[in-house]
Short mmCIF file of C-alpha atoms in Angstrom, two decimals:
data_model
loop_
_atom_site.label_atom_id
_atom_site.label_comp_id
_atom_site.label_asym_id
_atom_site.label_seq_id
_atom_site.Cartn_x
_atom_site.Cartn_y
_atom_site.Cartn_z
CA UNK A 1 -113.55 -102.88 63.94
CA UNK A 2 -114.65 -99.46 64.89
CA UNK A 3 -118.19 -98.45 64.59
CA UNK A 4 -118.57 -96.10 61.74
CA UNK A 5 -121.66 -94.77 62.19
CA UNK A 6 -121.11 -93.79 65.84
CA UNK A 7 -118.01 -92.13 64.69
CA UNK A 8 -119.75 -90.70 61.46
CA UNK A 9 -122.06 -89.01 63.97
CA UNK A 10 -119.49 -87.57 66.02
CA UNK A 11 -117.83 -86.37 63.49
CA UNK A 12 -114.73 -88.17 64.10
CA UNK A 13 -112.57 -90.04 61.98
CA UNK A 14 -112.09 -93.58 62.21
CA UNK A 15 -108.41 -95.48 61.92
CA UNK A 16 -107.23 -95.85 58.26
CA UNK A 17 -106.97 -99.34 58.18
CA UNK A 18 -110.55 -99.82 59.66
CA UNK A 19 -112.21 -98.05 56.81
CA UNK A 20 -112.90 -100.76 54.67
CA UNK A 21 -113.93 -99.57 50.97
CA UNK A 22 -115.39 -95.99 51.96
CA UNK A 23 -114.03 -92.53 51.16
CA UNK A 24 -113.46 -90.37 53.93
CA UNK A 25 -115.30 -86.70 54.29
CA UNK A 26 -113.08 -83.92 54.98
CA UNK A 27 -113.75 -83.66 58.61
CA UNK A 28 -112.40 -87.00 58.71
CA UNK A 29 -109.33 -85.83 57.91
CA UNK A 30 -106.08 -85.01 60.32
CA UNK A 31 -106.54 -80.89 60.64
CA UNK A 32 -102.64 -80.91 59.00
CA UNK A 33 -104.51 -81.58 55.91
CA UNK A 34 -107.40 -78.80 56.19
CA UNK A 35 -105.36 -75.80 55.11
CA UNK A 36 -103.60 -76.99 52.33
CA UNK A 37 -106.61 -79.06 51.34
CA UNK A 38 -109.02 -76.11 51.34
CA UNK A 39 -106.03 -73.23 49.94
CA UNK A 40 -105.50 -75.42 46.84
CA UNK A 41 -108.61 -77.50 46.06
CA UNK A 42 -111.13 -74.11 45.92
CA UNK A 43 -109.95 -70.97 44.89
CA UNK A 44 -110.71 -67.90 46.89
CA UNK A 45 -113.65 -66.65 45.26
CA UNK A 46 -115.20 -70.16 45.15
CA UNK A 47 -114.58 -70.27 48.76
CA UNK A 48 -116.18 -67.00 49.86
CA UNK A 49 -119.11 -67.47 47.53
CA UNK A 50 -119.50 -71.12 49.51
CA UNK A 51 -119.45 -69.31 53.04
CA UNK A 52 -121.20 -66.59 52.10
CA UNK A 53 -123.78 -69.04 51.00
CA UNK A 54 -123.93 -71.34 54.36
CA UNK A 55 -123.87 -68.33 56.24
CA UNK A 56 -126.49 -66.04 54.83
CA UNK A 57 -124.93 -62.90 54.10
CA UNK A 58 -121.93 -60.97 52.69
CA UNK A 59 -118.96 -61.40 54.74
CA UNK A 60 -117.14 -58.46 55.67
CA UNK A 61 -114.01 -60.33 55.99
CA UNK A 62 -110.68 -60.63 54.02
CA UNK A 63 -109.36 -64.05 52.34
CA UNK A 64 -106.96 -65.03 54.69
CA UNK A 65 -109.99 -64.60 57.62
CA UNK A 66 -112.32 -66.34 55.56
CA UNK A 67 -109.39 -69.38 54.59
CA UNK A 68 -108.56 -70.05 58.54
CA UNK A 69 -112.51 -69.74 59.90
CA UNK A 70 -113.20 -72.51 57.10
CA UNK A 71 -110.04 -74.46 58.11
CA UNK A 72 -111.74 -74.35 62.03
CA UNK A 73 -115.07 -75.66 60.66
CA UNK A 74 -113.84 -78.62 58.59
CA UNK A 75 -112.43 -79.88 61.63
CA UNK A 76 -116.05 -81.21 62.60
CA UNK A 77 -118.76 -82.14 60.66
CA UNK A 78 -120.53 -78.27 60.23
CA UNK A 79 -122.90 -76.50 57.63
CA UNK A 80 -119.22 -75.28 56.37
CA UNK A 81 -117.46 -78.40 56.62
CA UNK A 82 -120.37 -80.05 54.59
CA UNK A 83 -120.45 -77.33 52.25
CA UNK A 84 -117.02 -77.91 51.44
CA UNK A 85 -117.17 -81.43 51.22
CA UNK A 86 -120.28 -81.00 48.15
CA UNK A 87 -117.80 -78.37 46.06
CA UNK A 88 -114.70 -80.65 46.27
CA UNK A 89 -116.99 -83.82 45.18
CA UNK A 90 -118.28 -82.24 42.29
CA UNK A 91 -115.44 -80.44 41.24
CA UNK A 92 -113.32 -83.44 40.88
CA UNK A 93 -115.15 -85.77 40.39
CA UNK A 94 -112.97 -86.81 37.45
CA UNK A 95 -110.20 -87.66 39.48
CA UNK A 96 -112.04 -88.98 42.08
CA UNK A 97 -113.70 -91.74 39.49
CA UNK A 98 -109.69 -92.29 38.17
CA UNK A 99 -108.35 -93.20 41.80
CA UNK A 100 -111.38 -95.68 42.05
CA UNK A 101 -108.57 -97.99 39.69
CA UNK A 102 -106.12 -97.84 42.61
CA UNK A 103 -106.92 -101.26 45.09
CA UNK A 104 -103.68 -100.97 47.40
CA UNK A 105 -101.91 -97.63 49.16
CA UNK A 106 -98.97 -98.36 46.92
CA UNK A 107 -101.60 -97.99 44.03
CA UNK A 108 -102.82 -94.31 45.42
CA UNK A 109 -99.24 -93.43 46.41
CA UNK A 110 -97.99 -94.10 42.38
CA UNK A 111 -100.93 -92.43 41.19
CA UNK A 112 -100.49 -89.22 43.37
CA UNK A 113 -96.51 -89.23 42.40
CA UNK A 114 -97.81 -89.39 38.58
CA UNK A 115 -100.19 -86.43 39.31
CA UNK A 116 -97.18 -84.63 40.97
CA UNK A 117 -95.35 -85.00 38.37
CA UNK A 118 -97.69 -83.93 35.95
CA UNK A 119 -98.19 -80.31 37.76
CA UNK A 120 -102.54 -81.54 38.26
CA UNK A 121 -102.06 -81.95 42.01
CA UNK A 122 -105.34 -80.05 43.32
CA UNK A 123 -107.86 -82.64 42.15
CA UNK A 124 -105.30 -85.44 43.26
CA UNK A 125 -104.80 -84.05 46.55
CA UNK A 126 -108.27 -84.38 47.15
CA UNK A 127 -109.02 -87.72 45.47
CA UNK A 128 -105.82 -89.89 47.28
CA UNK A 129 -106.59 -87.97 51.00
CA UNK A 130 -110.60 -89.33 50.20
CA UNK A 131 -109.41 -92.69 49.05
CA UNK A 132 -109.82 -95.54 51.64
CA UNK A 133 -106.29 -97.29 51.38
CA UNK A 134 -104.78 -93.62 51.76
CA UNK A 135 -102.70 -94.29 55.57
CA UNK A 136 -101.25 -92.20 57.63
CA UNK A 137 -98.00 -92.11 55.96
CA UNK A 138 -99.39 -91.64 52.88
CA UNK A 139 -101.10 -89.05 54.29
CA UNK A 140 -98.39 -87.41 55.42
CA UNK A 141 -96.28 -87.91 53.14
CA UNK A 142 -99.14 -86.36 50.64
CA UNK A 143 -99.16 -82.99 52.54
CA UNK A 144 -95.85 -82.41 52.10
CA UNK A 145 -95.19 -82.98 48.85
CA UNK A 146 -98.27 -80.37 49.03
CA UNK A 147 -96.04 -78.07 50.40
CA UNK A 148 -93.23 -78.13 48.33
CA UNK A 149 -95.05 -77.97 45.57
CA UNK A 150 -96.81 -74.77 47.11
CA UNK A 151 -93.17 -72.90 47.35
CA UNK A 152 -92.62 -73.81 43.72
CA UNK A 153 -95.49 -72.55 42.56
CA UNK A 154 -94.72 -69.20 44.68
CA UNK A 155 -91.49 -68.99 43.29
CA UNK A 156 -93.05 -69.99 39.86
CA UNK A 157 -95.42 -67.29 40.69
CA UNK A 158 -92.62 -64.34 41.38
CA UNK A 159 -91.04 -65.83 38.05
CA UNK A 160 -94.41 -65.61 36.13
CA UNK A 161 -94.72 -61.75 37.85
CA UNK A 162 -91.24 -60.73 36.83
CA UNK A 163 -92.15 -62.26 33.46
CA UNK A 164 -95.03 -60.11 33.26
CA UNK A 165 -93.67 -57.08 34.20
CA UNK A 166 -90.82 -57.54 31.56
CA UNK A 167 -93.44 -58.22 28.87
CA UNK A 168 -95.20 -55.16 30.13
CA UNK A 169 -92.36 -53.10 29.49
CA UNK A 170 -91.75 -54.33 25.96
CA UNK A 171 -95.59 -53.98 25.40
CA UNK A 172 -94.81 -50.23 26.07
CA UNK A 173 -91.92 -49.61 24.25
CA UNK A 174 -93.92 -51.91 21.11
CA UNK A 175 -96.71 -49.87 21.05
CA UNK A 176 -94.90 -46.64 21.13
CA UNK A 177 -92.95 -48.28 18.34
CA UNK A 178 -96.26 -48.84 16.49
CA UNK A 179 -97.28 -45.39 16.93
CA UNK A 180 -94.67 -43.81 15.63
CA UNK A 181 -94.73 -46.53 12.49
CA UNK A 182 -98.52 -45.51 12.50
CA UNK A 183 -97.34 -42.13 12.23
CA UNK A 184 -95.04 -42.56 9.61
CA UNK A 185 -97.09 -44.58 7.77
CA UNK A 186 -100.11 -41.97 7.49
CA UNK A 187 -97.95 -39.35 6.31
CA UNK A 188 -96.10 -41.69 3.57
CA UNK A 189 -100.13 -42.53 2.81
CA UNK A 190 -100.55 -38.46 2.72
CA UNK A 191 -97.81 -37.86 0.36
CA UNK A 192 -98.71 -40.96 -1.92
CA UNK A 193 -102.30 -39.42 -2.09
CA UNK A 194 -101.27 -36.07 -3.21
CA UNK A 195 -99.18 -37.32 -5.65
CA UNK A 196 -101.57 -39.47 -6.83
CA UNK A 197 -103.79 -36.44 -7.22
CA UNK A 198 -101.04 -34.47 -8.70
CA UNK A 199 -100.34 -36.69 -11.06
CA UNK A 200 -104.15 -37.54 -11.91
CA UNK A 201 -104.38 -33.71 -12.63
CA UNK A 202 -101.28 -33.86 -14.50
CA UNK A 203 -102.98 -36.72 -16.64
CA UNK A 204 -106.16 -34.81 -17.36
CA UNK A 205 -103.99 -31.40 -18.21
CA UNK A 206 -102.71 -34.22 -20.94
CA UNK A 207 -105.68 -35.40 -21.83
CA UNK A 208 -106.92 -31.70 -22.60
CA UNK A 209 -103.97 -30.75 -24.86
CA UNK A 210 -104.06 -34.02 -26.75
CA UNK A 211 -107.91 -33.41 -27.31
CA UNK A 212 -107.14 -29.64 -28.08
CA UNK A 213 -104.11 -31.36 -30.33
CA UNK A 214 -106.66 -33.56 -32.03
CA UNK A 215 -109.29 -30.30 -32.56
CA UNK A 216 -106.55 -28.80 -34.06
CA UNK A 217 -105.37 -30.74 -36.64
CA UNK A 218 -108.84 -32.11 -37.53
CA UNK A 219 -109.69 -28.14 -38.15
CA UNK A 220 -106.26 -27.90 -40.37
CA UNK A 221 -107.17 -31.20 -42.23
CA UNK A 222 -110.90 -29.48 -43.14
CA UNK A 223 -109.26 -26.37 -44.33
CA UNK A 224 -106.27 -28.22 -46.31
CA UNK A 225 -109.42 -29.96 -47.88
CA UNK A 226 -111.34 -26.85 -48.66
CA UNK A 227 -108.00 -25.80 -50.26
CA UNK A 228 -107.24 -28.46 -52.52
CA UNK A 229 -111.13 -28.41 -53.43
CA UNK A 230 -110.95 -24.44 -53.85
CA UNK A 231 -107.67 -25.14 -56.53
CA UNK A 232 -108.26 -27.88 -58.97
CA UNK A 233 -105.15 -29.69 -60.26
CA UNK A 234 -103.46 -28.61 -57.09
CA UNK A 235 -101.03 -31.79 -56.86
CA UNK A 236 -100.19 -31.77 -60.92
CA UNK A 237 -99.40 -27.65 -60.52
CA UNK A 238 -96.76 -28.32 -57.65
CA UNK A 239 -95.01 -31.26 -59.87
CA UNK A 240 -94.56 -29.12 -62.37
CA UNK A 241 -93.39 -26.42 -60.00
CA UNK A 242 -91.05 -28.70 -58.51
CA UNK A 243 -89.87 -29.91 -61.99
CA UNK A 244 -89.44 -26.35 -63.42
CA UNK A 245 -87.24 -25.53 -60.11
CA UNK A 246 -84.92 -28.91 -60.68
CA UNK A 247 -84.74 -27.16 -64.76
CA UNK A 248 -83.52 -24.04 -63.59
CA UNK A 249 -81.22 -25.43 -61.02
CA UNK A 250 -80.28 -28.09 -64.23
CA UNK A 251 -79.70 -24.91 -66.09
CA UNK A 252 -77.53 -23.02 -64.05
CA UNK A 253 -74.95 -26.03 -63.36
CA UNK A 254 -75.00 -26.33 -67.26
CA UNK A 255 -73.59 -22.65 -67.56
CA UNK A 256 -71.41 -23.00 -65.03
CA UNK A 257 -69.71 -25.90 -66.57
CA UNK A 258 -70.37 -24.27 -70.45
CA UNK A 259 -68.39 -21.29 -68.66
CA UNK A 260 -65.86 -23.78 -66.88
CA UNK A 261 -65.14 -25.43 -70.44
CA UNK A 262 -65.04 -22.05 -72.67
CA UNK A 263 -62.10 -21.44 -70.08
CA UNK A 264 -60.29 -24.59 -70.07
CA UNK A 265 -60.23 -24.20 -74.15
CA UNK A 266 -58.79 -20.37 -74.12
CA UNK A 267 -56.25 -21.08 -71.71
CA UNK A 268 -55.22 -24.45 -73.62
CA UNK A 269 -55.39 -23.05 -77.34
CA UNK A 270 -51.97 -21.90 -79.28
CA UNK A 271 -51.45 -18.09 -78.93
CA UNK A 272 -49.32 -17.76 -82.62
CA UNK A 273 -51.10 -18.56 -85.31
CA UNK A 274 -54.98 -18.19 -84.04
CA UNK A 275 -56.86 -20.67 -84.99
CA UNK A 276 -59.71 -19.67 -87.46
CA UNK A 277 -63.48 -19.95 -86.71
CA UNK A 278 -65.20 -22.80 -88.37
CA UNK A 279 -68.41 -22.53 -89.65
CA UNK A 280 -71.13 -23.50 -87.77
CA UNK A 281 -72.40 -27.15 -88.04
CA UNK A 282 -76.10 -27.31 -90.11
CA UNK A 283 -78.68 -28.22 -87.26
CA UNK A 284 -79.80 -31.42 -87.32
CA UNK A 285 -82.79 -33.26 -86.19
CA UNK A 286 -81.37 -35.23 -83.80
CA UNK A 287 -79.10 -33.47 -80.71
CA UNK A 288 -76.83 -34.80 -78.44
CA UNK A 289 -78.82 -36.34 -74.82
CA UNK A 290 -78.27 -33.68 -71.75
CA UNK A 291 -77.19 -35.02 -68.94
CA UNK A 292 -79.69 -35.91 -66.32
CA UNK A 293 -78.09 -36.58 -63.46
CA UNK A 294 -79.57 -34.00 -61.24
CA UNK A 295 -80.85 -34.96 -57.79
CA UNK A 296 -79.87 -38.34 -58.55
CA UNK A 297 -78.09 -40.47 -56.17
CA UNK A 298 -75.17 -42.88 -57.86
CA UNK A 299 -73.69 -45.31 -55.73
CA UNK A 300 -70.49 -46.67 -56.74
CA UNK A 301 -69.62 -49.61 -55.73
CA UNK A 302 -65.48 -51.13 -55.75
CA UNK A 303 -63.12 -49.08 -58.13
CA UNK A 304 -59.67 -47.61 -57.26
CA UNK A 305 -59.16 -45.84 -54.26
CA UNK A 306 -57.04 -43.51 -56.29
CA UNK A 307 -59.85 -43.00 -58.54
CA UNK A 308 -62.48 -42.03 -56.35
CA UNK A 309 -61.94 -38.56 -56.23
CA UNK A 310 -62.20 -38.54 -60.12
CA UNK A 311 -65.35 -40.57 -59.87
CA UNK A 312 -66.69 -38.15 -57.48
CA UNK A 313 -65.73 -35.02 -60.10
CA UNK A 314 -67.36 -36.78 -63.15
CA UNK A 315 -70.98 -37.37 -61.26
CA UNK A 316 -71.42 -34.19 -59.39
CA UNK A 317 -70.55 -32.32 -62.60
CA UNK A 318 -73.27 -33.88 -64.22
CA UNK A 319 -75.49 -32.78 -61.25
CA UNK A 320 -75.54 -36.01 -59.70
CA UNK A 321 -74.70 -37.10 -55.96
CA UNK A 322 -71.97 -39.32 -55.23
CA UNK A 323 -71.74 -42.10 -53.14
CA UNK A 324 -68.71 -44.91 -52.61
CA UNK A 325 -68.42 -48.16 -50.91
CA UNK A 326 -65.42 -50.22 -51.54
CA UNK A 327 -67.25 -53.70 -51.95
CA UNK A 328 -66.61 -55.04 -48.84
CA UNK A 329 -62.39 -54.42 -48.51
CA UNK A 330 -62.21 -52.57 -45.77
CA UNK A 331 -65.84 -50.56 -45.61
CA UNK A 332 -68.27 -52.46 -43.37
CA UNK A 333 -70.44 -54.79 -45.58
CA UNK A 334 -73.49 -53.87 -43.38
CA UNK A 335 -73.21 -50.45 -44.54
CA UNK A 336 -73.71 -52.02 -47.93
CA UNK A 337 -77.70 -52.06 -47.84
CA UNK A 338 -78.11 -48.87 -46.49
CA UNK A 339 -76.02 -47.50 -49.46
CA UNK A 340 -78.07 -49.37 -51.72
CA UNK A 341 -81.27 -47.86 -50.52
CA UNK A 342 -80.42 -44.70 -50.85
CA UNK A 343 -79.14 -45.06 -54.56
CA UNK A 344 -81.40 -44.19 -57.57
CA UNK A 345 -78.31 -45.54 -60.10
CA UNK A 346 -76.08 -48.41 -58.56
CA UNK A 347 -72.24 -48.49 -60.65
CA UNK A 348 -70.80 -51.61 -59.78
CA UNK A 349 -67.04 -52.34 -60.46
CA UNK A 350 -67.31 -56.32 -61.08
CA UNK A 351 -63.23 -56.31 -60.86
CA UNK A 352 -62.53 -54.83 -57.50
CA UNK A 353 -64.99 -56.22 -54.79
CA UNK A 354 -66.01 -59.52 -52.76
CA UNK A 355 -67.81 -62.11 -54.70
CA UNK A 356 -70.76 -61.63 -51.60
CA UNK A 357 -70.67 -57.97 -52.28
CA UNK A 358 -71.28 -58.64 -55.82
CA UNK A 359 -73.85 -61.14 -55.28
CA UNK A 360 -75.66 -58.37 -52.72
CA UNK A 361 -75.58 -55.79 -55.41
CA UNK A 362 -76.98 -57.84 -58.04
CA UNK A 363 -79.98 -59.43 -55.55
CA UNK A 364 -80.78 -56.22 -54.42
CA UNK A 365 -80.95 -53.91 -57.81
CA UNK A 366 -83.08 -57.66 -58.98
CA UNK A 367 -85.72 -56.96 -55.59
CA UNK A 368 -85.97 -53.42 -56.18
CA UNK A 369 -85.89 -53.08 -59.82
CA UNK A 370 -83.29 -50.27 -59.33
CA UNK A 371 -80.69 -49.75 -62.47
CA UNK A 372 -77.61 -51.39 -62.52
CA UNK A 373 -74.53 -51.53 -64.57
CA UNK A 374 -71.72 -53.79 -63.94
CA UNK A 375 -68.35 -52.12 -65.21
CA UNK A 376 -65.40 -54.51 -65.44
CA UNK A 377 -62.53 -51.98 -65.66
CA UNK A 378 -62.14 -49.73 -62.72
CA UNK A 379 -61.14 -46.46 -65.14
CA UNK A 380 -63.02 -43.02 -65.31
CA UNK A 381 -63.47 -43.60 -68.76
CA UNK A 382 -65.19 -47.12 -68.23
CA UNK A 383 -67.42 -45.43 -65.44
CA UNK A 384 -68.69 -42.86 -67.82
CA UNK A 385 -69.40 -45.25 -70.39
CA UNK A 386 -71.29 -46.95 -67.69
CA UNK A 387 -73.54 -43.61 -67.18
CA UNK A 388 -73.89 -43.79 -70.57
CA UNK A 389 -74.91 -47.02 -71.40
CA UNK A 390 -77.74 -46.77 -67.86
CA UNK A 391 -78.94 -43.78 -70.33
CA UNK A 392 -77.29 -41.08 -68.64
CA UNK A 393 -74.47 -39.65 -70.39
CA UNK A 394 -71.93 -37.80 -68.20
CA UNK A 395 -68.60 -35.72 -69.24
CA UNK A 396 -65.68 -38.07 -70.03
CA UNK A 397 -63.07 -37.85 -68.58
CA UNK A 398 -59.27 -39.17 -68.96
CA UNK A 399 -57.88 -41.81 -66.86
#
């Protein structure tokens, strides 16, 4: 068994299998094992920060200077070497304290191929080249699986770059993209606000004439007031205004069909033996009813077709206005109601429409209280008996 303190001293490694249950320092190590070791366990700025420390002052030189004069010094035991050996026990210490679990080399060996495997090799580089049942082959075999894994991560490194350019490239082209959006969205956001403030002037424009509007017709209102104030009776003077018009108008249709009558008589009487006058009749107290059909609106409803036209000659000569709906036959019965709200006198020929006609008539004049007067025989001389009998007299006519 080799004396490991002598060795220890000398900075000199003992045999692997005569290290009983004590890690190894890295000067202990073969010098294959330095480089790799020190290029993946501590990064470069870790490592000139530790030198620079040991040494004093700010080195002048580059990485790959500082890297091999580091690699020299770990090959015995030096202020460097030491140095190093502190940083890679506290940095991974972790994996130091998980490799404690492995008793045999086939233990470290499974446990570096797991950490392989996993991509975490730095820490488990260190830890399995420390551990005592890490032999030569191990060791070996260790440092190169180092070094493949080095030229992956190269390659993985010129992927990575290539990667990195490409996304730098569509960064570019994105945020030119986004600037011209950016663009385009601040002047859709500049249009939107002037029409927003177009429109809110618009609105208050509005708001002025509806207030001007309302000014107005309050100030009209006032002065229709002072008016009907100023004229007393004002309402009861324009009924009877309106009612003396409607007796004129009344008056004039009466002459016209006095003058149409006087006609049909002359041109109807004998020419031979003329006929002579009789005496006038003694005036009595009570005179025949004028008709007062004017302005009124009679709705007939069913009837003839043939006798329609005769209808329509028998109300409008007694001033009325004639309307017509065939009870359903072939006029639509929806344009039934309309008819009967616009009728002041509903005629209603029980013979010649529908029974739901009838019954719409009848419901309708019973709602409203509008006069109604059923006529069961479709003549001209039934309908003016009809007028008649609703207090209305109208000229009779033949069938």
């Amino acid at each position: 068994m080799c004396d490991k303190e002598t060795m220890h001293d000398a900075g000199l490694p003992c045999a692997h299998g005569l290290q009983g249950s004590r890690r190894r320092r890295v000067w202990e190590l073969s010098h294959a094992c330095h480089c790799p070791l020190i290029g993946v366990g501590l990064p470069l700025g870790v490592l000139r920060r530790l030198v620079e420390k040991v040494t004093g002052g700010e080195l002048m030189h580059d990485d790959y200077e500082i890297h091999v004069g580091a690699v020299s010094d770990c090959l015995l035991r030096t202020p460097v070497a030491d140095a190093v050996q502190k940083e890679l026990e506290r940095r991974y210490a972790v994996n130091i304290q998980r490799f404690r679990a492995a008793k045999t080399t086939e233990d470290v060996g499974r446990m570096w191929d797991a950490a392989v495997a996993a991509g975490d090799v730095a820490g488990a580089f260190w830890a399995g080249l420390s551990h005592p049942r890490c032999t030569a082959e191990l060791e070996e075999k260790m440092c190169r699986d180092i070094h493949m894994v080095q030229h992956q991560a190269g390659a993985c490194a010129r992927a990575d770059i290539n990667r990195f350019n490409a996304l730098l490239a569509d960064n570019a082209r994105l945020e030119r993209e986004l600037a011209r959006t950016q663009e385009r969205c601040q002047a859709l956001a500049q249009d939107k606000a002037e029409a927003a403030e177009r429109h809110e002037q618009q609105l208050m424009q509005a708001r002025a004439t509806v207030i001007g509007k309302d000014t107005e017709i309050h100030k009209l209102r006032t002065e229709l007031a002072q008016l009907a104030a100023a004229v007393p009776e004002l309402e009861s003077r324009q009924r009877l205004a309106n009612r003396v018009a409607q007796m004129e108008a009344r008056e004039q249709a009466l002459r016209a069909q006095l003058a149409e009558l006087k006609a049909v008589r002359t041109a109807s009487a004998p020419q031979e033996e003329p006929v002579p006058a009789l005496p006038a009749p003694p005036p009595s107290g009570i005179q025949e009813a004028p008709v007062r059909l004017f302005n009124r609106s009679v709705l007939c409803v069913g009837g003839r077709d043939g006798n329609v036209p005769s209808y329509r000659t028998l109300v409008e000569r007694a001033g009325g206005q004639f309307a017509h709906h065939d009870g359903g036959l072939k006029d639509s019965s929806s344009l039934l109601d309309a008819s009967l709200a616009a009728a002041d006198l509903v005629i209603c020929q029980t013979g010649c429409i529908s029974h739901a006609a009838y019954w719409r008539v009848k419901d309708h004049c019973k709602r409203t209280g509008k006069r109604c007067v059923f006529v069961d025989n479709p003549s001209v001389s039934s309908l003016a008996r009809g007028l008649q009998e609703a207090g209305e007299p109208a000229l009779a006519s033949e069938d």
